[in-house]
PDB file of C-alpha atoms and ligand atoms in Angstrom:
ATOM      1  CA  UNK Q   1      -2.639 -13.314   6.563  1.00  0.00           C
ATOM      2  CA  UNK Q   2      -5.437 -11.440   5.115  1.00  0.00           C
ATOM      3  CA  UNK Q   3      -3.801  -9.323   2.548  1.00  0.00           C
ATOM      4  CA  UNK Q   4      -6.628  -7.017   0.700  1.00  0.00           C
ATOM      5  CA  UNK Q   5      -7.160  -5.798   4.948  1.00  0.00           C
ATOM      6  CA  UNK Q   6      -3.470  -4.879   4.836  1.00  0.00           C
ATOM      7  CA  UNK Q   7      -2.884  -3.546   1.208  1.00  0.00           C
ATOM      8  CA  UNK Q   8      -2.158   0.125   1.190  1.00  0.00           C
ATOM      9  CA  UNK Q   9      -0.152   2.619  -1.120  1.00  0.00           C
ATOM     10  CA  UNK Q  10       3.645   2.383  -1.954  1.00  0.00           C
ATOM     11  CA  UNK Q  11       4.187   5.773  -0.850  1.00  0.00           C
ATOM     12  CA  UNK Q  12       3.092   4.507   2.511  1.00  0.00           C
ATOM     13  CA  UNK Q  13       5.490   1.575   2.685  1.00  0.00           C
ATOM     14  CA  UNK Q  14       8.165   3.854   1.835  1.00  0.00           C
ATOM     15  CA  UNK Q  15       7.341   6.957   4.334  1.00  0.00           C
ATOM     16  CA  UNK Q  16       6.779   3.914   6.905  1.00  0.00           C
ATOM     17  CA  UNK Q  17      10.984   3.533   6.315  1.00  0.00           C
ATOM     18  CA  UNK Q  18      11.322   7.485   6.664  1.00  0.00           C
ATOM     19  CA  UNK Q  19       9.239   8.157   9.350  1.00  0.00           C
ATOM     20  CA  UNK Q  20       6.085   6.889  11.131  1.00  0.00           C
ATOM     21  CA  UNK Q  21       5.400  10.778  11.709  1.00  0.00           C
ATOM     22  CA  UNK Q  22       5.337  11.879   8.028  1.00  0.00           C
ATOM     23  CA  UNK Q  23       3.479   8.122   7.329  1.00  0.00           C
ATOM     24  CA  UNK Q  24       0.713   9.256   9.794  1.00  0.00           C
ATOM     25  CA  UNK Q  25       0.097  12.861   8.364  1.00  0.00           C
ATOM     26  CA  UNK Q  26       0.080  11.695   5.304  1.00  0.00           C
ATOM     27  CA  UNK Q  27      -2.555   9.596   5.592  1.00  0.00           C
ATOM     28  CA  UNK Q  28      -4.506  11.751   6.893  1.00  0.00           C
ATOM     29  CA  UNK Q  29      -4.719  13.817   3.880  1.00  0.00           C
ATOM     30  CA  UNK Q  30      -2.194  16.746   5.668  1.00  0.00           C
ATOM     31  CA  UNK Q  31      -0.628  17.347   2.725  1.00  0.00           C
ATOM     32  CA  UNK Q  32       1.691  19.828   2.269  1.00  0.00           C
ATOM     33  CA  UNK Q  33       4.122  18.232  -0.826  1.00  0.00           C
ATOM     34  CA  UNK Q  34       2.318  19.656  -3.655  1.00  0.00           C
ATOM     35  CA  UNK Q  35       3.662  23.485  -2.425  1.00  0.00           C
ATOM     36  CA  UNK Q  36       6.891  22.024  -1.686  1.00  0.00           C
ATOM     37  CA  UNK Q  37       9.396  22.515  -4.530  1.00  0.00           C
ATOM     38  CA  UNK Q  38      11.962  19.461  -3.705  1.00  0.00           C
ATOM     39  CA  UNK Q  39       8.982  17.164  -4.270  1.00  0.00           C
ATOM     40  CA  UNK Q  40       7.789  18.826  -7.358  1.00  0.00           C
ATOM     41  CA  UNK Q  41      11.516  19.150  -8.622  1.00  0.00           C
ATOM     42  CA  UNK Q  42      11.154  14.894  -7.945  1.00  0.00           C
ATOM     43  CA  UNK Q  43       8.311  15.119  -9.709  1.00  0.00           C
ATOM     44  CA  UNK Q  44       9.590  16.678 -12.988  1.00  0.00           C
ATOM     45  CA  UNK Q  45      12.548  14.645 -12.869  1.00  0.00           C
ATOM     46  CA  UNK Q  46      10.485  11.457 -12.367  1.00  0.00           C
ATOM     47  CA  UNK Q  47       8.050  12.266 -14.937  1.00  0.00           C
ATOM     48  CA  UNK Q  48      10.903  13.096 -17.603  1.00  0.00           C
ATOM     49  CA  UNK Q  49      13.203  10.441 -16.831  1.00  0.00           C
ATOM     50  CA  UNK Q  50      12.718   7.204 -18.505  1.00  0.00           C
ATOM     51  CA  UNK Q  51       9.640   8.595 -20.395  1.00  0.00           C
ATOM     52  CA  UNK Q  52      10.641   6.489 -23.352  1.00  0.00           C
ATOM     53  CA  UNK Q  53      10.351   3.107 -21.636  1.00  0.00           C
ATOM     54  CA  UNK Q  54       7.445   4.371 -19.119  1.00  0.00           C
ATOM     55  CA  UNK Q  55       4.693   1.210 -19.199  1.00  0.00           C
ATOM     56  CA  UNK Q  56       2.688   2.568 -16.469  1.00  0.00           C
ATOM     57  CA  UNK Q  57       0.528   0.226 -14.697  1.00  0.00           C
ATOM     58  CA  UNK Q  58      -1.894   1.036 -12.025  1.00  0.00           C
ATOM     59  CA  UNK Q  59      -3.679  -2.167  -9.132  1.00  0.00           C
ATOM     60  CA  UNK Q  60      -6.528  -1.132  -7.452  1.00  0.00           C
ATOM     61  CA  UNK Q  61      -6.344   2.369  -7.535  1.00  0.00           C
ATOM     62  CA  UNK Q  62      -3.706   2.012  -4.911  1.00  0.00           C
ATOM     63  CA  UNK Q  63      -0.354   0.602  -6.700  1.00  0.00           C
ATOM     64  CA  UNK Q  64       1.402   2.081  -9.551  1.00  0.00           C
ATOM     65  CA  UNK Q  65       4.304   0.749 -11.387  1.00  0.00           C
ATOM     66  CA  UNK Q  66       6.457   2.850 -13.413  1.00  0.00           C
ATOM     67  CA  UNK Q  67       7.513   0.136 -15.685  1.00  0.00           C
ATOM     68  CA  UNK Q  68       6.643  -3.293 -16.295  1.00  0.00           C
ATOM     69  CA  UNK Q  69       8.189  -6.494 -18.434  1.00  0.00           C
ATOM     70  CA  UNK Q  70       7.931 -10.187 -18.344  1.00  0.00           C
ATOM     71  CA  UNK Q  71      10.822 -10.186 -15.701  1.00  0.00           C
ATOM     72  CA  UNK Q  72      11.299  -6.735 -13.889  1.00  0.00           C
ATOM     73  CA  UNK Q  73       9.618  -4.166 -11.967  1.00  0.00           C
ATOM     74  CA  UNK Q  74      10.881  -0.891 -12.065  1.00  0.00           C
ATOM     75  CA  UNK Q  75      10.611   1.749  -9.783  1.00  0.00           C
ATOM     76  CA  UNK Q  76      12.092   5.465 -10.640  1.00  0.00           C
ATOM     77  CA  UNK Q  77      13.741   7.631  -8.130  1.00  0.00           C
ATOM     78  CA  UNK Q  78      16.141  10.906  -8.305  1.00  0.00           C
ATOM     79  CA  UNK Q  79      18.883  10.093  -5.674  1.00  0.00           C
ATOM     80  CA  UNK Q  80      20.051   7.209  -3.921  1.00  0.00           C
ATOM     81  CA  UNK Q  81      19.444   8.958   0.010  1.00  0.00           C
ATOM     82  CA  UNK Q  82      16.159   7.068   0.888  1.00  0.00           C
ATOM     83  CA  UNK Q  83      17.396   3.857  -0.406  1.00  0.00           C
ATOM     84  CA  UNK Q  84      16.231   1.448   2.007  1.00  0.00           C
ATOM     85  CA  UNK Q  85      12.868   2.650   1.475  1.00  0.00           C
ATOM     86  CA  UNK Q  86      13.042   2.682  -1.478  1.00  0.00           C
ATOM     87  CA  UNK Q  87      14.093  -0.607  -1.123  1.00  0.00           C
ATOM     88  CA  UNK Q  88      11.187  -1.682   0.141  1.00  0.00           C
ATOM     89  CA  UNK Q  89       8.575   0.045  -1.616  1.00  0.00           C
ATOM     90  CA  UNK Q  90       9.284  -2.048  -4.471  1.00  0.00           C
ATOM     91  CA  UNK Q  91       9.864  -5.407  -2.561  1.00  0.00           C
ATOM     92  CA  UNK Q  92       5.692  -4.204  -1.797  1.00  0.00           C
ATOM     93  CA  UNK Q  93       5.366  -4.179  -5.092  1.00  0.00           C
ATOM     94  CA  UNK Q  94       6.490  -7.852  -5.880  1.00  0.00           C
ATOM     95  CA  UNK Q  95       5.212  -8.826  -2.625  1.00  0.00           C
ATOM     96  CA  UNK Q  96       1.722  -7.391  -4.057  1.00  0.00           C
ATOM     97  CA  UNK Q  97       1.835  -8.293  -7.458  1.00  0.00           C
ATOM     98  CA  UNK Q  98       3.138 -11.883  -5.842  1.00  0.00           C
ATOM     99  CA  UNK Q  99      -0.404 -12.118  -4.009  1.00  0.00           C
ATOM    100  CA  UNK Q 100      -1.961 -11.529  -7.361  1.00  0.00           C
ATOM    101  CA  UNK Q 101      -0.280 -14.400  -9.191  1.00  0.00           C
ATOM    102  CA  UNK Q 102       2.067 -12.283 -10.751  1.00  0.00           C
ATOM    103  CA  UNK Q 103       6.363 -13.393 -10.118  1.00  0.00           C
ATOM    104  CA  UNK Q 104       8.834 -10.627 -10.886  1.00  0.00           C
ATOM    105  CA  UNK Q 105      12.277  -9.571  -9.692  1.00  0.00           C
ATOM    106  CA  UNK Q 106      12.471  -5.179  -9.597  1.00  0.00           C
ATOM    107  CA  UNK Q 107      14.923  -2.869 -10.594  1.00  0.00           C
ATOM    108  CA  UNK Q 108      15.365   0.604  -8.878  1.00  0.00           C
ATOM    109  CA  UNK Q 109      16.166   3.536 -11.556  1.00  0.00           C
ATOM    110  CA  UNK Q 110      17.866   6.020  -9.775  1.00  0.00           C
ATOM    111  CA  UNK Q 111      18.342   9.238 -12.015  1.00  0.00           C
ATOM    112  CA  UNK Q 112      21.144  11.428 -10.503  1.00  0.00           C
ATOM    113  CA  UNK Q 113      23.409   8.717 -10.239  1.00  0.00           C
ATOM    114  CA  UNK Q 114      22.418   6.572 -12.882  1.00  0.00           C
ATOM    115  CA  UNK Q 115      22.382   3.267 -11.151  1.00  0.00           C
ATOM    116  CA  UNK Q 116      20.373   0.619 -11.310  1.00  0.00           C
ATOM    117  CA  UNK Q 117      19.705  -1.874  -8.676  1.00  0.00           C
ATOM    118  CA  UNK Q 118      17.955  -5.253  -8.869  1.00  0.00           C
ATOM    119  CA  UNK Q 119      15.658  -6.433  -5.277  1.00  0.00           C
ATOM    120  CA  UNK Q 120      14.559  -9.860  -5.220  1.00  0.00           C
ATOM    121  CA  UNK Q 121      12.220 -11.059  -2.858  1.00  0.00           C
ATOM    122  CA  UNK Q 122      13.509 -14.044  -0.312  1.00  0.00           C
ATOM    123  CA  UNK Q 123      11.369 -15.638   2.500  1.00  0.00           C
ATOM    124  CA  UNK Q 124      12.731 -13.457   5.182  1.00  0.00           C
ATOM    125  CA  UNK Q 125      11.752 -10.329   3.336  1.00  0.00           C
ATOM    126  CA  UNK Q 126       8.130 -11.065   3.036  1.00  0.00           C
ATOM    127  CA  UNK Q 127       7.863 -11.888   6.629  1.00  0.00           C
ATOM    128  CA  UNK Q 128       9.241  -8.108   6.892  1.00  0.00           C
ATOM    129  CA  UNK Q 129       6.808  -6.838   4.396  1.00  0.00           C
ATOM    130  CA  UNK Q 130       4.040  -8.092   6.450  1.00  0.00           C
ATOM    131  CA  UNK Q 131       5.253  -7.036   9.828  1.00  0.00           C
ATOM    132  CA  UNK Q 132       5.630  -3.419   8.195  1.00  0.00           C
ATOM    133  CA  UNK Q 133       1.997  -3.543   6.879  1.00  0.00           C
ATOM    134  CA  UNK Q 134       0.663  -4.546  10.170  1.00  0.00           C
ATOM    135  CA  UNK Q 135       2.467  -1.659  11.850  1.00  0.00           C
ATOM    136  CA  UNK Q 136       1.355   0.598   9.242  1.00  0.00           C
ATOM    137  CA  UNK Q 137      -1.961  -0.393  10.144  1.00  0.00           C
ATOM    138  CA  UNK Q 138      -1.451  -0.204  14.225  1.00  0.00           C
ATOM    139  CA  UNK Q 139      -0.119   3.548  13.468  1.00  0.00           C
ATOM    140  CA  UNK Q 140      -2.687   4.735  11.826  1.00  0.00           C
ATOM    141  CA  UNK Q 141      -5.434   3.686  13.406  1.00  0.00           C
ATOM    142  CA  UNK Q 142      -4.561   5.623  16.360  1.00  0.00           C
ATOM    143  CA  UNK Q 143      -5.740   9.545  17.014  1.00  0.00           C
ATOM    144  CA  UNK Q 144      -2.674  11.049  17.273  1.00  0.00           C
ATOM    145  CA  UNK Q 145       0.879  11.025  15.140  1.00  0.00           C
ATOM    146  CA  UNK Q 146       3.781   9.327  16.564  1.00  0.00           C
ATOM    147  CA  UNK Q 147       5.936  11.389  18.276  1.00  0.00           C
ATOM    148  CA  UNK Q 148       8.550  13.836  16.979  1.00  0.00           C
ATOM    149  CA  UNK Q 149      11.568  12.898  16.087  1.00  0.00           C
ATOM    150  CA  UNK Q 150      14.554  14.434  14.621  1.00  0.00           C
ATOM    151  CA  UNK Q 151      16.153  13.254  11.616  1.00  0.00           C
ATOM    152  CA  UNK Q 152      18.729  14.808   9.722  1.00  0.00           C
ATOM    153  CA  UNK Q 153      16.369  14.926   6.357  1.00  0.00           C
ATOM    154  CA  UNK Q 154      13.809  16.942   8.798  1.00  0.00           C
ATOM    155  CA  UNK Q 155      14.795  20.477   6.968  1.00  0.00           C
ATOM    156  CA  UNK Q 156      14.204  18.656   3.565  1.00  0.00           C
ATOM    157  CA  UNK Q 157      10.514  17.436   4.736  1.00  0.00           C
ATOM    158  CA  UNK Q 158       7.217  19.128   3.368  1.00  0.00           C
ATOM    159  CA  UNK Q 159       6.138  18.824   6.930  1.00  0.00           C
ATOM    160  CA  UNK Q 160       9.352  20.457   8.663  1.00  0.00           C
ATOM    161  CA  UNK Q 161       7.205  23.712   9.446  1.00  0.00           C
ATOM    162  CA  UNK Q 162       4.589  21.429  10.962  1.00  0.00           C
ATOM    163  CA  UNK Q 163       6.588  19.556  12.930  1.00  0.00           C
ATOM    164  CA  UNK Q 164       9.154  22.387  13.861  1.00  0.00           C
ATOM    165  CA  UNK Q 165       7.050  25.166  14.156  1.00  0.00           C
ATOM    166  CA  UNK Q 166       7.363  25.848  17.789  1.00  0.00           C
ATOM    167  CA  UNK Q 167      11.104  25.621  17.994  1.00  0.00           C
ATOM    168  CA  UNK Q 168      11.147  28.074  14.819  1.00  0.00           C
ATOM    169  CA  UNK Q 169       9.637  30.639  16.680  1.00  0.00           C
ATOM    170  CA  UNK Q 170      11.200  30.559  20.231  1.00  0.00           C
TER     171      UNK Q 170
HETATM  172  S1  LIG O   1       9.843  16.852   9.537  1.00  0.00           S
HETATM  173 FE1  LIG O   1      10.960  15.062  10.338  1.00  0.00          FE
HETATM  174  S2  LIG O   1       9.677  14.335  12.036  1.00  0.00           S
HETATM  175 FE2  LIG O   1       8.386  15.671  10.764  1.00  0.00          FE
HETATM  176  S3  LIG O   1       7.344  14.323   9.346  1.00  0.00           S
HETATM  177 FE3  LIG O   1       9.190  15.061   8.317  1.00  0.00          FE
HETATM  178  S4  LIG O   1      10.765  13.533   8.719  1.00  0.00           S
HETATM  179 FE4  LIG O   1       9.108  13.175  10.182  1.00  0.00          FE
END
């Protein structure tokens, strides 16, 4: 496995759980999340929560980690709704920092519910870390996003009037 040809931002892995759709527009640079105020409300919250622990610590201009020690990664989030991928998105993280030399187990800071959850990366979950970044790479090399789909956090996504447009208006 060539890693550095596979490497790609966190907030890829982690659309890649949401949606392929919203993964491919994003990387395109069709961003819409800076006008939309549930993101910026995450935002705030993320950037005042845990501000008095916050060790931020950026890899190659593609990886930030919200908090570091000698055992954990952390990883801050408001709510517990995405939680598989934000599951994974930090399981990237160890896999990464793993491929660097670097062994650590993560904890997931979720803010509304104040819960913490350790991940730990196993053998089996690598193997799905790769898979994910080859797909990641299949999707987005082609011309076109993936196909519509409905989910029911579509009303919640900066790109519902993008992908709902046409049913809006008929
Ligand atoms: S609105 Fe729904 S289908 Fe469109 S990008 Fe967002 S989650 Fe995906």
């Amino acid at each position: 496995m060539d890693f550095d040809s596979l490497k790609v931002q966190g907030t890829k892995v982690n659309y890649y759980y949401i949606c392929k759709r919203k993964l491919w527009l994003f990387s395109k640079q069709i961003t819409m999340e800076h006008t939309y105020d549930r993101v910026l409300q995450g935002k705030v919250l993320h950037d005042e929560s845990y501000q008095y622990k916050r060790k931020e610590f950026k890899l190659d201009d593609l990886i930030q980690l919200d908090l570091i020690d000698s055992q954990y990664v952390g990883e801050v989030k408001s709510s517990r709704k995405m939680n598989r991928a934000d599951r994974m998105q930090l399981l990237y993280y160890l896999f990464y920092l793993k491929e660097r030399g670097i062994i650590r187990k993560g904890k997931l800071h979720y803010v509304k519910e104040r819960r913490v959850e350790e991940v730990e990366l196993t053998p089996e979950i690598e193997k799905e870390v790769i898979l994910c970044l080859e797909d990641i790479q299949r999707i987005l090399s082609n011309p076109s996003p993936p196909k519509l789909e409905k989910y029911p956090y579509c009303t919640k996504c900066a790109y519902y009037h993008f992908c709902f447009v046409g049913e809006l208006d008929e």
